[in-house]
């Protein structure tokens, strides 16, 4: 059987599945070289775990904390192009209003396609309500009047 090789670190880290782990442990019972390597790897891992983390220098910590505090006013930026053209001031990006694309209303408020459409909707609504109320009255009138009258027709037999 060959030596463990790269499986030494996987065995120490617990990354082998059950079958691979059993084969590696069986190999360690017979191979002293691999056993020494696994023991040295475990000792190295244990020593690395016992070390403290790196210490932060105090001046680095203070400079990072100072970066989070609000600073003074930001100096104005200089424009890369002149602010005037022939003595006439150039408009800035915020001095020009966006175009108004909304339709204009008639001051009298009596005409326009929106007004006609609205009045059509109102007329359809009124007609629908009248039909609904008429249907309601007709259906309730038939129910309250009782059974329809029966008439007996006499037929004469010759």
PDB file of C-alpha atoms in Angstrom:
ATOM      1  CA  UNK A   1       0.000   0.000   0.000  1.00  0.00           C
ATOM      2  CA  UNK A   2       1.237   3.548  -0.752  1.00  0.00           C
ATOM      3  CA  UNK A   3       1.751   6.211   1.897  1.00  0.00           C
ATOM      4  CA  UNK A   4      -0.952   8.718   2.844  1.00  0.00           C
ATOM      5  CA  UNK A   5       0.629  11.716   1.068  1.00  0.00           C
ATOM      6  CA  UNK A   6      -1.931  14.535   0.741  1.00  0.00           C
ATOM      7  CA  UNK A   7      -4.457  12.621   2.822  1.00  0.00           C
ATOM      8  CA  UNK A   8      -2.406  13.419   5.963  1.00  0.00           C
ATOM      9  CA  UNK A   9      -3.789  16.983   6.178  1.00  0.00           C
ATOM     10  CA  UNK A  10      -7.291  15.776   5.254  1.00  0.00           C
ATOM     11  CA  UNK A  11      -7.093  13.189   8.047  1.00  0.00           C
ATOM     12  CA  UNK A  12      -5.904  15.754  10.600  1.00  0.00           C
ATOM     13  CA  UNK A  13      -8.592  18.261   9.506  1.00  0.00           C
ATOM     14  CA  UNK A  14     -11.340  15.603   9.585  1.00  0.00           C
ATOM     15  CA  UNK A  15     -12.193  15.945   5.893  1.00  0.00           C
ATOM     16  CA  UNK A  16     -12.101  12.246   4.950  1.00  0.00           C
ATOM     17  CA  UNK A  17     -15.294  10.220   4.621  1.00  0.00           C
ATOM     18  CA  UNK A  18     -15.799   7.139   6.777  1.00  0.00           C
ATOM     19  CA  UNK A  19     -14.205   4.583   4.431  1.00  0.00           C
ATOM     20  CA  UNK A  20     -11.161   6.755   3.613  1.00  0.00           C
ATOM     21  CA  UNK A  21     -10.644   7.518   7.309  1.00  0.00           C
ATOM     22  CA  UNK A  22     -10.752   3.803   8.236  1.00  0.00           C
ATOM     23  CA  UNK A  23      -8.192   2.956   5.519  1.00  0.00           C
ATOM     24  CA  UNK A  24      -5.896   5.805   6.639  1.00  0.00           C
ATOM     25  CA  UNK A  25      -6.063   4.720  10.295  1.00  0.00           C
ATOM     26  CA  UNK A  26      -5.366   1.099   9.294  1.00  0.00           C
ATOM     27  CA  UNK A  27      -2.331   2.310   7.308  1.00  0.00           C
ATOM     28  CA  UNK A  28      -1.076   4.271  10.334  1.00  0.00           C
ATOM     29  CA  UNK A  29      -0.991   1.080  12.470  1.00  0.00           C
ATOM     30  CA  UNK A  30       1.646  -0.395  10.150  1.00  0.00           C
ATOM     31  CA  UNK A  31       3.517   2.677   8.757  1.00  0.00           C
ATOM     32  CA  UNK A  32       5.712   4.509  11.282  1.00  0.00           C
ATOM     33  CA  UNK A  33       6.720   7.181   8.723  1.00  0.00           C
ATOM     34  CA  UNK A  34       3.115   8.271   8.086  1.00  0.00           C
ATOM     35  CA  UNK A  35       2.367   8.069  11.827  1.00  0.00           C
ATOM     36  CA  UNK A  36       5.236  10.543  12.547  1.00  0.00           C
ATOM     37  CA  UNK A  37       3.973  12.850   9.814  1.00  0.00           C
ATOM     38  CA  UNK A  38       0.406  12.820  11.208  1.00  0.00           C
ATOM     39  CA  UNK A  39       1.709  13.479  14.741  1.00  0.00           C
ATOM     40  CA  UNK A  40       3.845  16.411  13.555  1.00  0.00           C
ATOM     41  CA  UNK A  41       0.884  17.819  11.581  1.00  0.00           C
ATOM     42  CA  UNK A  42      -1.363  17.592  14.666  1.00  0.00           C
ATOM     43  CA  UNK A  43       1.287  19.286  16.826  1.00  0.00           C
ATOM     44  CA  UNK A  44       1.661  22.091  14.250  1.00  0.00           C
ATOM     45  CA  UNK A  45      -2.101  22.598  14.087  1.00  0.00           C
ATOM     46  CA  UNK A  46      -2.335  22.675  17.883  1.00  0.00           C
ATOM     47  CA  UNK A  47       0.462  25.235  18.111  1.00  0.00           C
ATOM     48  CA  UNK A  48      -1.127  27.456  15.461  1.00  0.00           C
ATOM     49  CA  UNK A  49      -4.440  27.375  17.370  1.00  0.00           C
ATOM     50  CA  UNK A  50      -2.686  28.482  20.561  1.00  0.00           C
ATOM     51  CA  UNK A  51      -1.150  31.592  18.950  1.00  0.00           C
ATOM     52  CA  UNK A  52      -2.756  34.975  19.532  1.00  0.00           C
ATOM     53  CA  UNK A  53      -4.081  37.012  16.661  1.00  0.00           C
ATOM     54  CA  UNK A  54      -2.037  39.894  15.277  1.00  0.00           C
ATOM     55  CA  UNK A  55      -2.097  43.030  17.397  1.00  0.00           C
ATOM     56  CA  UNK A  56      -3.317  46.251  15.836  1.00  0.00           C
ATOM     57  CA  UNK A  57      -1.025  49.235  16.214  1.00  0.00           C
ATOM     58  CA  UNK A  58      -2.642  52.019  18.237  1.00  0.00           C
ATOM     59  CA  UNK A  59      -1.935  54.683  15.622  1.00  0.00           C
ATOM     60  CA  UNK A  60      -3.680  52.612  12.912  1.00  0.00           C
ATOM     61  CA  UNK A  61      -6.729  52.142  15.126  1.00  0.00           C
ATOM     62  CA  UNK A  62      -6.894  55.873  15.923  1.00  0.00           C
ATOM     63  CA  UNK A  63      -6.527  56.882  12.272  1.00  0.00           C
ATOM     64  CA  UNK A  64      -9.362  54.535  11.292  1.00  0.00           C
ATOM     65  CA  UNK A  65     -11.584  55.928  14.036  1.00  0.00           C
ATOM     66  CA  UNK A  66     -10.846  59.492  12.951  1.00  0.00           C
ATOM     67  CA  UNK A  67     -11.889  58.659   9.380  1.00  0.00           C
ATOM     68  CA  UNK A  68     -15.399  57.920  10.622  1.00  0.00           C
ATOM     69  CA  UNK A  69     -15.876  61.340  12.242  1.00  0.00           C
ATOM     70  CA  UNK A  70     -17.468  64.167  10.285  1.00  0.00           C
ATOM     71  CA  UNK A  71     -14.944  66.547   8.813  1.00  0.00           C
ATOM     72  CA  UNK A  72     -15.011  70.173   7.833  1.00  0.00           C
ATOM     73  CA  UNK A  73     -16.698  71.636   4.759  1.00  0.00           C
ATOM     74  CA  UNK A  74     -15.617  70.302   1.395  1.00  0.00           C
ATOM     75  CA  UNK A  75     -13.873  72.932  -0.740  1.00  0.00           C
ATOM     76  CA  UNK A  76     -15.716  73.930  -3.922  1.00  0.00           C
ATOM     77  CA  UNK A  77     -14.668  72.167  -7.110  1.00  0.00           C
ATOM     78  CA  UNK A  78     -13.289  74.148  -9.962  1.00  0.00           C
ATOM     79  CA  UNK A  79     -15.032  73.781 -13.284  1.00  0.00           C
ATOM     80  CA  UNK A  80     -12.878  72.529 -16.144  1.00  0.00           C
ATOM     81  CA  UNK A  81     -14.500  74.991 -18.563  1.00  0.00           C
ATOM     82  CA  UNK A  82     -15.150  78.720 -18.311  1.00  0.00           C
ATOM     83  CA  UNK A  83     -18.304  79.940 -16.598  1.00  0.00           C
ATOM     84  CA  UNK A  84     -18.972  82.652 -19.124  1.00  0.00           C
ATOM     85  CA  UNK A  85     -18.969  82.828 -22.881  1.00  0.00           C
ATOM     86  CA  UNK A  86     -18.266  86.260 -24.225  1.00  0.00           C
ATOM     87  CA  UNK A  87     -19.310  87.850 -20.938  1.00  0.00           C
ATOM     88  CA  UNK A  88     -22.646  85.988 -20.882  1.00  0.00           C
ATOM     89  CA  UNK A  89     -22.988  83.503 -17.978  1.00  0.00           C
ATOM     90  CA  UNK A  90     -23.487  79.909 -19.034  1.00  0.00           C
ATOM     91  CA  UNK A  91     -26.407  78.048 -17.468  1.00  0.00           C
ATOM     92  CA  UNK A  92     -25.522  75.226 -15.114  1.00  0.00           C
ATOM     93  CA  UNK A  93     -27.037  71.754 -15.145  1.00  0.00           C
ATOM     94  CA  UNK A  94     -29.487  72.685 -12.384  1.00  0.00           C
ATOM     95  CA  UNK A  95     -30.522  76.038 -13.816  1.00  0.00           C
ATOM     96  CA  UNK A  96     -32.463  74.583 -16.745  1.00  0.00           C
ATOM     97  CA  UNK A  97     -35.867  73.173 -15.886  1.00  0.00           C
ATOM     98  CA  UNK A  98     -37.007  69.958 -17.563  1.00  0.00           C
ATOM     99  CA  UNK A  99     -39.533  70.195 -20.352  1.00  0.00           C
ATOM    100  CA  UNK A 100     -43.168  70.207 -19.305  1.00  0.00           C
ATOM    101  CA  UNK A 101     -44.864  67.546 -21.445  1.00  0.00           C
ATOM    102  CA  UNK A 102     -48.252  67.729 -19.755  1.00  0.00           C
ATOM    103  CA  UNK A 103     -51.178  68.773 -21.950  1.00  0.00           C
ATOM    104  CA  UNK A 104     -52.290  72.346 -21.522  1.00  0.00           C
ATOM    105  CA  UNK A 105     -55.673  72.977 -19.959  1.00  0.00           C
ATOM    106  CA  UNK A 106     -58.139  75.354 -21.450  1.00  0.00           C
ATOM    107  CA  UNK A 107     -58.717  78.231 -19.006  1.00  0.00           C
ATOM    108  CA  UNK A 108     -62.483  77.934 -19.471  1.00  0.00           C
ATOM    109  CA  UNK A 109     -62.328  74.233 -18.577  1.00  0.00           C
ATOM    110  CA  UNK A 110     -65.210  73.346 -20.890  1.00  0.00           C
ATOM    111  CA  UNK A 111     -63.504  71.683 -23.827  1.00  0.00           C
ATOM    112  CA  UNK A 112     -60.844  69.139 -24.567  1.00  0.00           C
ATOM    113  CA  UNK A 113     -60.616  65.416 -25.157  1.00  0.00           C
ATOM    114  CA  UNK A 114     -60.295  64.630 -21.436  1.00  0.00           C
ATOM    115  CA  UNK A 115     -63.480  66.505 -20.636  1.00  0.00           C
ATOM    116  CA  UNK A 116     -65.489  64.651 -23.312  1.00  0.00           C
ATOM    117  CA  UNK A 117     -64.186  61.286 -22.175  1.00  0.00           C
ATOM    118  CA  UNK A 118     -65.071  62.055 -18.570  1.00  0.00           C
ATOM    119  CA  UNK A 119     -68.605  63.112 -19.459  1.00  0.00           C
ATOM    120  CA  UNK A 120     -69.043  59.916 -21.511  1.00  0.00           C
ATOM    121  CA  UNK A 121     -68.023  57.818 -18.513  1.00  0.00           C
ATOM    122  CA  UNK A 122     -70.475  59.719 -16.300  1.00  0.00           C
ATOM    123  CA  UNK A 123     -73.319  59.217 -18.781  1.00  0.00           C
ATOM    124  CA  UNK A 124     -72.634  55.483 -19.080  1.00  0.00           C
ATOM    125  CA  UNK A 125     -72.558  55.234 -15.282  1.00  0.00           C
ATOM    126  CA  UNK A 126     -75.897  56.999 -14.908  1.00  0.00           C
ATOM    127  CA  UNK A 127     -77.552  54.801 -17.540  1.00  0.00           C
ATOM    128  CA  UNK A 128     -76.152  51.654 -15.898  1.00  0.00           C
ATOM    129  CA  UNK A 129     -77.479  52.749 -12.507  1.00  0.00           C
ATOM    130  CA  UNK A 130     -80.936  53.472 -13.984  1.00  0.00           C
ATOM    131  CA  UNK A 131     -81.088  50.033 -15.630  1.00  0.00           C
ATOM    132  CA  UNK A 132     -80.020  48.348 -12.386  1.00  0.00           C
ATOM    133  CA  UNK A 133     -82.632  50.220 -10.329  1.00  0.00           C
ATOM    134  CA  UNK A 134     -85.374  49.495 -12.893  1.00  0.00           C
ATOM    135  CA  UNK A 135     -84.532  45.792 -12.838  1.00  0.00           C
ATOM    136  CA  UNK A 136     -84.607  45.836  -9.043  1.00  0.00           C
ATOM    137  CA  UNK A 137     -88.052  47.486  -8.923  1.00  0.00           C
ATOM    138  CA  UNK A 138     -89.539  45.150 -11.515  1.00  0.00           C
ATOM    139  CA  UNK A 139     -88.215  42.033  -9.788  1.00  0.00           C
ATOM    140  CA  UNK A 140     -89.454  43.128  -6.347  1.00  0.00           C
ATOM    141  CA  UNK A 141     -92.861  44.205  -7.685  1.00  0.00           C
ATOM    142  CA  UNK A 142     -93.525  40.708  -9.041  1.00  0.00           C
ATOM    143  CA  UNK A 143     -92.626  39.078  -5.726  1.00  0.00           C
ATOM    144  CA  UNK A 144     -94.859  41.245  -3.498  1.00  0.00           C
ATOM    145  CA  UNK A 145     -98.049  41.079  -5.561  1.00  0.00           C
ATOM    146  CA  UNK A 146     -98.684  37.436  -4.732  1.00  0.00           C
ATOM    147  CA  UNK A 147     -99.562  34.656  -7.120  1.00  0.00           C
ATOM    148  CA  UNK A 148    -100.801  35.660 -10.515  1.00  0.00           C
ATOM    149  CA  UNK A 149    -104.583  35.630 -10.869  1.00  0.00           C
ATOM    150  CA  UNK A 150    -106.088  32.574 -12.384  1.00  0.00           C
ATOM    151  CA  UNK A 151    -108.957  32.814 -14.744  1.00  0.00           C
ATOM    152  CA  UNK A 152    -111.265  30.053 -15.616  1.00  0.00           C
ATOM    153  CA  UNK A 153    -112.404  29.972 -19.157  1.00  0.00           C
ATOM    154  CA  UNK A 154    -115.632  28.301 -19.859  1.00  0.00           C
ATOM    155  CA  UNK A 155    -115.870  26.609 -23.077  1.00  0.00           C
ATOM    156  CA  UNK A 156    -119.191  25.833 -24.501  1.00  0.00           C
ATOM    157  CA  UNK A 157    -119.654  22.498 -25.949  1.00  0.00           C
ATOM    158  CA  UNK A 158    -122.250  22.302 -28.768  1.00  0.00           C
TER     159      UNK A 158
END
